[in-house]
Amino acid sequence: MTIEMDKDITNAEWEVMRVVWAQTEVPSQVIIDVLMDKRGWKEPTIKTLIGRLVKKGALKTRKEGRKFLYSTDIKEDALVNETLDHFFHNICSKDIGKTIGVLIDEAILSHEDVALLKEKLIQKEQVAYDTVPCNCVKGQCQCQCQRHG
Amino acid sequence: MTIEMDKDITNAEWEVMRVVWAQTEVPSQVIIDVLMDKRGWKEPTIKTLIGRLVKKGALKTRKEGRKFLYSTDIKEDALVNETLDHFFHNICSKDIGKTIGVLIDEAILSHEDVALLKEKLIQKEQVAYDTVPCNCVKGQCQCQCQRHG
DNA sequence: CACTTCCGTTTACAATTGTAATCTTTAATT
DNA sequence: AATTAAAGATTACAATTGTAAACGGAAGTG
């Protein structure tokens, strides 16, 4: 699931990726139109972002006539998941459940989504722990055994 | 739930925050010890991070004798949730359910966590949609009505 | 063929971020 | 009181990021 790429996708670059993900191949003009409109960026700004993504290997190009068509091998869901996993390293593993709980509270879900998640929880029950072990470094969480001072 | 603060917490700064969250008030020496050990950072590096957090209002100080004790008003779970909400803006609302699904798959959960989440899903069912409306800008997702090109 | 337009490339530039050395107070110790 | 040690403040500096202008070459137009 790890994506082999030089660098991370920055927030601004993410907007470009979303346009590319929405299509199979896009000319820069489409990216520019969408983002000038959505973000109010100037054309050169968007060109810069495209260029950086190409340079860092996140976008591929195919020359068609005089212009390029942009595409990507990076899967949107894979990158989303990887980014979230990475962020979750900032949280004590004991708190992951509650954190997901808040996400559920705040999400707009379909009946189908709810059913899917319920199903997953039934699976999860099979492998659930009595107590989730804390994975924090000493001094970085409140689990008693590890408390400082 | 929005935290009034000048700037965002960067990744490196997050490490400092976690040490502060783990205690009520901490002297810099504790933060330094924990992070020199965990991250291999030099002492001045950690002092810089602390200083920046104080400057941006994320950490409060209380002078005790010659040194300061650091604390924060920012709630860890509030910041976590806010950060996640923010990130979820990068995802089509139709895909939030699936994304949470992957989080559940990958999480280590306790029986209690599973029960909590199940409970939340039961609640959620009451307000679930038949179809989650897409919230994307035209050109940034594949929902048919909005497809480009 | 000269002119203009489009598009990708190069350059710019300030702010943020990661990483750290050095300086300055002030407190502790001799 | 003089010396040392600790802690916060100041300065440093390269890389990244957000934001954009300017340049150059190819393609279409008159």
Short mmCIF file of C-alpha atoms (C1' of nucleotides) in Angstrom, two decimals:
data_model
loop_
_atom_site.label_atom_id
_atom_site.label_comp_id
_atom_site.label_asym_id
_atom_site.label_seq_id
_atom_site.Cartn_x
_atom_site.Cartn_y
_atom_site.Cartn_z
CA MET A 1 0.00 0.00 0.00
CA THR A 2 3.01 2.26 0.28
CA ILE A 3 3.31 4.60 -2.65
CA GLU A 4 6.80 4.97 -4.01
CA MET A 5 7.21 8.66 -4.50
CA ASP A 6 9.87 11.20 -3.78
CA LYS A 7 7.90 13.54 -1.62
CA ASP A 8 4.59 14.12 -0.03
CA ILE A 9 1.67 15.77 -1.72
CA THR A 10 1.15 19.19 -0.22
CA ASN A 11 -2.26 20.67 0.42
CA ALA A 12 -2.17 22.86 -2.67
CA GLU A 13 -0.98 19.96 -4.77
CA TRP A 14 -3.79 17.80 -3.47
CA GLU A 15 -6.24 20.03 -5.31
CA VAL A 16 -4.46 19.26 -8.55
CA MET A 17 -4.44 15.56 -7.82
CA ARG A 18 -8.16 15.58 -7.27
CA VAL A 19 -8.74 16.96 -10.72
CA VAL A 20 -6.51 14.31 -12.23
CA TRP A 21 -8.19 11.58 -10.21
CA ALA A 22 -11.56 12.74 -11.45
CA GLN A 23 -10.52 11.95 -15.00
CA THR A 24 -8.24 9.48 -16.67
CA GLU A 25 -6.13 11.96 -18.51
CA VAL A 26 -6.46 15.71 -18.33
CA PRO A 27 -4.92 18.57 -20.25
CA SER A 28 -3.51 21.31 -18.05
CA GLN A 29 -6.24 23.63 -19.22
CA VAL A 30 -8.87 21.63 -17.40
CA ILE A 31 -6.86 21.64 -14.18
CA ILE A 32 -6.34 25.34 -14.57
CA ASP A 33 -10.00 26.06 -15.19
CA VAL A 34 -11.17 24.00 -12.24
CA LEU A 35 -8.73 25.46 -9.77
CA MET A 36 -8.82 29.06 -10.90
CA ASP A 37 -12.50 28.77 -10.25
CA LYS A 38 -12.38 26.80 -7.01
CA ARG A 39 -9.40 28.44 -5.38
CA GLY A 40 -8.98 31.70 -7.19
CA TRP A 41 -5.40 30.83 -8.05
CA LYS A 42 -3.68 32.46 -10.98
CA GLU A 43 -2.84 30.36 -13.95
CA PRO A 44 0.93 30.37 -13.27
CA THR A 45 0.31 29.13 -9.75
CA ILE A 46 -1.48 26.09 -11.04
CA LYS A 47 1.18 25.51 -13.65
CA THR A 48 3.76 25.52 -10.89
CA LEU A 49 1.85 22.93 -8.92
CA ILE A 50 1.49 20.72 -11.97
CA GLY A 51 5.19 21.06 -12.69
CA ARG A 52 6.12 20.12 -9.15
CA LEU A 53 3.90 17.09 -9.21
CA VAL A 54 5.45 15.95 -12.46
CA LYS A 55 8.92 16.51 -11.06
CA LYS A 56 8.18 14.52 -7.95
CA GLY A 57 6.77 11.66 -9.95
CA ALA A 58 3.18 12.01 -8.87
CA LEU A 59 1.91 12.89 -12.33
CA LYS A 60 2.75 11.24 -15.60
CA THR A 61 2.60 13.03 -18.91
CA ARG A 62 1.70 11.92 -22.38
CA LYS A 63 2.37 14.27 -25.21
CA GLU A 64 -0.56 14.68 -27.50
CA GLY A 65 0.29 17.03 -30.30
CA ARG A 66 1.65 20.20 -28.82
CA LYS A 67 0.30 19.72 -25.36
CA PHE A 68 0.51 17.24 -22.54
CA LEU A 69 -2.12 15.08 -20.98
CA TYR A 70 -1.61 14.44 -17.29
CA SER A 71 -2.43 11.28 -15.42
CA THR A 72 -1.29 9.48 -12.32
CA ASP A 73 -0.54 6.01 -11.06
CA ILE A 74 -1.27 7.01 -7.52
CA LYS A 75 -4.57 5.69 -6.31
CA GLU A 76 -6.66 8.22 -4.50
CA ASP A 77 -7.88 5.83 -1.84
CA ALA A 78 -4.39 4.49 -1.28
CA LEU A 79 -3.04 7.96 -0.71
CA VAL A 80 -5.94 8.90 1.52
CA ASN A 81 -5.42 5.81 3.63
CA GLU A 82 -1.70 6.27 3.80
CA THR A 83 -2.10 9.86 4.87
CA LEU A 84 -4.59 8.91 7.55
CA ASP A 85 -2.44 6.07 8.84
CA HIS A 86 0.41 8.47 9.07
CA PHE A 87 -1.63 10.98 10.99
CA PHE A 88 -2.90 8.32 13.35
CA HIS A 89 0.66 7.83 14.52
CA ASN A 90 0.12 11.06 16.40
CA ILE A 91 -2.53 9.41 18.53
CA CYS A 92 -2.26 6.84 21.28
CA SER A 93 -3.48 3.54 19.90
CA LYS A 94 -5.85 3.32 22.84
CA ASP A 95 -7.68 6.37 21.49
CA ILE A 96 -8.12 5.23 17.92
CA GLY A 97 -11.51 3.74 18.61
CA LYS A 98 -12.90 6.93 20.09
CA THR A 99 -11.41 8.94 17.27
CA ILE A 100 -13.12 6.80 14.69
CA GLY A 101 -16.26 7.25 16.74
CA VAL A 102 -16.15 10.98 16.28
CA LEU A 103 -15.62 10.53 12.57
CA ILE A 104 -18.73 8.39 12.42
CA ASP A 105 -20.68 10.94 14.43
CA GLU A 106 -19.73 13.70 12.09
CA ALA A 107 -19.94 11.83 8.81
CA ILE A 108 -22.86 11.87 6.46
CA LEU A 109 -23.43 8.21 5.72
CA SER A 110 -25.76 6.23 3.55
CA HIS A 111 -27.63 3.17 4.73
CA GLU A 112 -25.22 1.21 2.62
CA ASP A 113 -22.27 2.81 4.37
CA VAL A 114 -23.75 2.04 7.74
CA ALA A 115 -24.30 -1.54 6.71
CA LEU A 116 -20.76 -1.84 5.47
CA LEU A 117 -19.32 -0.45 8.65
CA LYS A 118 -21.50 -2.65 10.79
CA GLU A 119 -20.29 -5.62 8.85
CA LYS A 120 -16.72 -4.59 9.40
CA LEU A 121 -17.33 -4.25 13.10
CA ILE A 122 -18.74 -7.72 13.26
CA GLN A 123 -15.54 -8.96 11.67
CA LYS A 124 -13.54 -6.82 14.01
CA GLU A 125 -15.23 -8.27 17.02
CA GLN A 126 -13.55 -11.56 16.27
CA VAL A 127 -10.14 -10.05 16.68
CA ALA A 128 -10.87 -7.34 19.22
CA TYR A 129 -8.73 -6.98 22.32
CA ASP A 130 -9.80 -6.72 25.89
CA THR A 131 -7.47 -3.80 26.19
CA VAL A 132 -5.71 -2.06 23.37
CA PRO A 133 -2.06 -1.73 24.25
CA CYS A 134 -0.70 1.79 24.38
CA ASN A 135 1.95 2.35 21.77
CA CYS A 136 3.21 5.66 23.01
CA VAL A 137 6.67 6.62 23.94
CA LYS A 138 7.21 7.22 27.64
CA GLY A 139 6.16 10.76 28.40
CA GLN A 140 3.83 11.17 25.47
CA CYS A 141 0.64 9.79 26.85
CA GLN A 142 -1.26 9.44 30.05
CA CYS A 143 -1.37 5.68 30.35
CA GLN A 144 -0.43 5.24 33.97
CA CYS A 145 2.52 2.96 33.53
CA GLN A 146 4.17 5.58 31.45
CA ARG A 147 3.38 8.75 33.27
CA HIS A 148 6.17 11.17 33.94
CA GLY A 149 6.78 13.43 36.90
CA MET B 1 -14.91 22.97 18.48
CA THR B 2 -12.77 25.36 16.49
CA ILE B 3 -9.59 26.22 18.28
CA GLU B 4 -8.64 29.86 18.27
CA MET B 5 -5.01 29.86 17.39
CA ASP B 6 -2.77 31.77 15.07
CA LYS B 7 -1.33 28.94 13.12
CA ASP B 8 -1.44 25.24 12.65
CA ILE B 9 0.57 22.77 14.64
CA THR B 10 3.29 21.33 12.45
CA ASN B 11 4.37 17.72 12.59
CA ALA B 12 7.44 18.44 14.65
CA GLU B 13 5.45 20.63 16.99
CA TRP B 14 2.90 17.90 17.42
CA GLU B 15 5.51 15.84 19.21
CA VAL B 16 5.92 18.62 21.74
CA MET B 17 2.19 18.95 22.20
CA ARG B 18 1.90 15.27 22.95
CA VAL B 19 4.33 15.59 25.81
CA VAL B 20 2.40 18.53 27.21
CA TRP B 21 -0.90 16.71 26.80
CA ALA B 22 0.49 13.77 28.70
CA GLN B 23 0.95 15.96 31.75
CA THR B 24 -0.72 18.95 33.24
CA GLU B 25 2.30 21.18 33.39
CA VAL B 26 5.76 20.28 32.22
CA PRO B 27 9.14 21.91 32.53
CA SER B 28 11.03 22.17 29.28
CA GLN B 29 13.53 19.65 30.53
CA VAL B 30 10.94 16.90 30.41
CA ILE B 31 9.95 17.77 26.87
CA ILE B 32 13.59 17.86 25.90
CA ASP B 33 14.33 14.51 27.49
CA VAL B 34 11.38 12.79 25.88
CA LEU B 35 12.03 14.11 22.40
CA MET B 36 15.80 13.85 22.38
CA ASP B 37 15.18 10.23 23.12
CA LYS B 38 12.27 9.63 20.77
CA ARG B 39 13.36 11.71 17.82
CA GLY B 40 17.07 12.18 18.30
CA TRP B 41 16.64 15.93 18.15
CA LYS B 42 19.20 18.22 19.72
CA GLU B 43 18.24 20.24 22.72
CA PRO B 44 18.15 23.58 20.86
CA THR B 45 15.83 22.09 18.28
CA ILE B 46 13.31 21.21 20.91
CA LYS B 47 13.68 24.61 22.54
CA THR B 48 12.88 26.18 19.20
CA LEU B 49 9.74 24.14 18.85
CA ILE B 50 8.63 25.04 22.35
CA GLY B 51 9.32 28.70 21.63
CA ARG B 52 7.30 28.63 18.45
CA LEU B 53 4.37 26.99 20.17
CA VAL B 54 4.44 29.62 22.89
CA LYS B 55 4.64 32.36 20.30
CA LYS B 56 1.68 31.01 18.37
CA GLY B 57 -0.38 30.70 21.51
CA ALA B 58 -0.54 26.94 21.64
CA LEU B 59 1.42 26.69 24.88
CA LYS B 60 0.97 28.72 28.01
CA THR B 61 3.76 29.36 30.47
CA ARG B 62 3.83 29.75 34.18
CA LYS B 63 7.03 30.90 35.77
CA GLU B 64 8.08 28.81 38.69
CA GLY B 65 11.28 30.11 40.19
CA ARG B 66 13.82 30.45 37.44
CA LYS B 67 12.13 28.21 34.95
CA PHE B 68 8.85 27.91 33.14
CA LEU B 69 6.20 25.28 33.31
CA TYR B 70 4.37 24.69 30.05
CA SER B 71 0.76 23.79 29.62
CA THR B 72 -1.92 24.16 27.00
CA ASP B 73 -5.58 24.98 26.68
CA ILE B 74 -5.86 23.05 23.46
CA LYS B 75 -7.63 19.74 23.90
CA GLU B 76 -5.91 16.87 22.21
CA ASP B 77 -9.08 15.25 20.99
CA ALA B 78 -10.42 18.55 19.70
CA LEU B 79 -7.30 19.15 17.69
CA VAL B 80 -7.25 15.60 16.40
CA ASN B 81 -10.84 15.88 15.28
CA GLU B 82 -10.35 19.25 13.74
CA THR B 83 -7.32 18.05 11.82
CA LEU B 84 -9.19 15.02 10.56
CA ASP B 85 -12.23 17.05 9.57
CA HIS B 86 -9.96 19.32 7.67
CA PHE B 87 -8.30 16.47 5.88
CA PHE B 88 -11.65 14.93 5.02
CA HIS B 89 -12.38 17.99 2.94
CA ASN B 90 -9.99 16.46 0.45
CA ILE B 91 -12.33 13.55 -0.06
CA CYS B 92 -15.67 13.34 -1.81
CA SER B 93 -18.36 13.06 0.83
CA LYS B 94 -19.62 9.96 -0.93
CA ASP B 95 -16.35 8.23 -0.06
CA ILE B 96 -16.25 9.06 3.62
CA GLY B 97 -17.99 5.85 4.58
CA LYS B 98 -15.51 3.66 2.75
CA THR B 99 -12.64 5.63 4.15
CA ILE B 100 -13.84 5.10 7.69
CA GLY B 101 -14.20 1.46 6.76
CA VAL B 102 -10.53 1.18 6.00
CA LEU B 103 -9.71 2.87 9.27
CA ILE B 104 -11.77 0.28 11.09
CA ASP B 105 -10.09 -2.52 9.18
CA GLU B 106 -6.68 -1.30 10.11
CA ALA B 107 -7.36 -0.25 13.67
CA ILE B 108 -6.61 -2.26 16.75
CA LEU B 109 -9.84 -2.06 18.71
CA SER B 110 -11.06 -3.32 22.03
CA HIS B 111 -14.40 -5.02 22.53
CA GLU B 112 -15.47 -1.84 24.20
CA ASP B 113 -14.45 0.20 21.17
CA VAL B 114 -16.34 -2.13 18.88
CA ALA B 115 -19.40 -1.85 21.07
CA LEU B 116 -19.16 1.92 21.10
CA LEU B 117 -18.86 2.11 17.34
CA LYS B 118 -21.71 -0.30 16.83
CA GLU B 119 -23.82 1.85 19.06
CA LYS B 120 -22.94 4.91 17.07
CA LEU B 121 -23.86 3.15 13.86
CA ILE B 122 -27.22 2.26 15.24
CA GLN B 123 -27.75 5.93 15.99
CA LYS B 124 -26.46 6.82 12.58
CA GLU B 125 -28.87 4.52 10.88
CA GLN B 126 -31.69 6.77 12.00
CA VAL B 127 -30.28 9.64 10.04
CA ALA B 128 -28.61 7.81 7.20
CA TYR B 129 -29.25 8.86 3.61
CA ASP B 130 -30.21 6.72 0.71
CA THR B 131 -27.51 8.40 -1.23
CA VAL B 132 -24.87 10.68 0.16
CA PRO B 133 -24.72 13.82 -1.93
CA CYS B 134 -21.42 14.57 -3.57
CA ASN B 135 -19.93 17.79 -2.27
CA CYS B 136 -17.19 18.14 -4.82
CA VAL B 137 -16.47 20.98 -7.08
CA LYS B 138 -17.16 20.31 -10.73
CA GLY B 139 -14.11 18.59 -12.15
CA GLN B 140 -12.82 17.22 -8.89
CA CYS B 141 -14.70 13.99 -8.62
CA GLN B 142 -16.16 11.26 -10.74
CA CYS B 143 -19.80 11.61 -9.81
CA GLN B 144 -21.37 11.47 -13.25
CA CYS B 145 -23.27 14.71 -13.12
CA GLN B 146 -20.06 16.52 -12.66
CA ARG B 147 -17.70 14.78 -14.99
CA HIS B 148 -15.56 16.90 -17.23
CA GLY B 149 -14.21 16.26 -20.70
"C1'" DC C 1 6.56 34.12 -43.69
"C1'" DA C 2 5.44 37.36 -39.72
"C1'" DC C 3 2.47 37.61 -35.74
"C1'" DT C 4 0.18 36.01 -32.06
"C1'" DT C 5 -1.25 32.60 -28.84
"C1'" DC C 6 -0.82 28.73 -26.04
"C1'" DC C 7 1.64 25.96 -23.04
"C1'" DG C 8 5.38 24.27 -20.62
"C1'" DT C 9 9.77 25.98 -18.21
"C1'" DT C 10 12.51 29.06 -15.52
"C1'" DT C 11 12.93 32.30 -12.17
"C1'" DA C 12 11.16 34.83 -8.06
"C1'" DC C 13 10.20 35.57 -3.56
"C1'" DA C 14 8.26 35.59 1.01
"C1'" DA C 15 6.60 32.50 4.71
"C1'" DT C 16 6.91 28.23 7.01
"C1'" DT C 17 9.32 24.28 8.70
"C1'" DG C 18 13.00 21.34 10.30
"C1'" DT C 19 17.10 21.53 12.46
"C1'" DA C 20 20.52 23.69 15.23
"C1'" DA C 21 24.35 26.94 17.13
"C1'" DT C 22 25.15 30.85 19.94
"C1'" DC C 23 24.08 34.40 23.18
"C1'" DT C 24 22.26 36.22 27.44
"C1'" DT C 25 20.27 36.12 31.78
"C1'" DT C 26 19.75 34.54 36.00
"C1'" DA C 27 20.20 31.21 39.50
"C1'" DA C 28 23.15 28.07 41.98
"C1'" DT C 29 27.65 27.12 43.95
"C1'" DT C 30 32.32 27.91 45.76
"C1'" DA D 1 31.43 38.24 45.15
"C1'" DA D 2 33.14 35.35 41.26
"C1'" DT D 3 32.25 31.27 38.64
"C1'" DT D 4 29.58 28.08 36.56
"C1'" DA D 5 25.49 25.99 34.90
"C1'" DA D 6 20.94 26.04 33.19
"C1'" DA D 7 17.15 27.95 30.61
"C1'" DG D 8 15.10 30.88 27.62
"C1'" DA D 9 15.95 34.14 23.53
"C1'" DT D 10 18.21 35.32 19.33
"C1'" DT D 11 20.17 34.18 15.14
"C1'" DA D 12 21.01 30.90 11.33
"C1'" DC D 13 20.16 28.53 7.40
"C1'" DA D 14 18.58 25.26 3.93
"C1'" DA D 15 14.39 23.03 2.17
"C1'" DT D 16 9.61 23.25 1.33
"C1'" DT D 17 5.41 25.58 0.24
"C1'" DG D 18 2.25 28.99 -1.52
"C1'" DT D 19 1.88 32.19 -4.82
"C1'" DA D 20 3.07 34.19 -9.14
"C1'" DA D 21 5.61 36.76 -13.04
"C1'" DA D 22 8.41 36.29 -17.04
"C1'" DC D 23 10.43 33.60 -20.74
"C1'" DG D 24 10.83 30.58 -24.76
"C1'" DG D 25 9.38 27.52 -28.19
"C1'" DA D 26 5.87 25.42 -31.00
"C1'" DA D 27 1.47 25.93 -33.44
"C1'" DG D 28 -1.97 28.23 -35.51
"C1'" DT D 29 -3.44 32.60 -38.18
"C1'" DG D 30 -3.32 36.28 -41.37
#
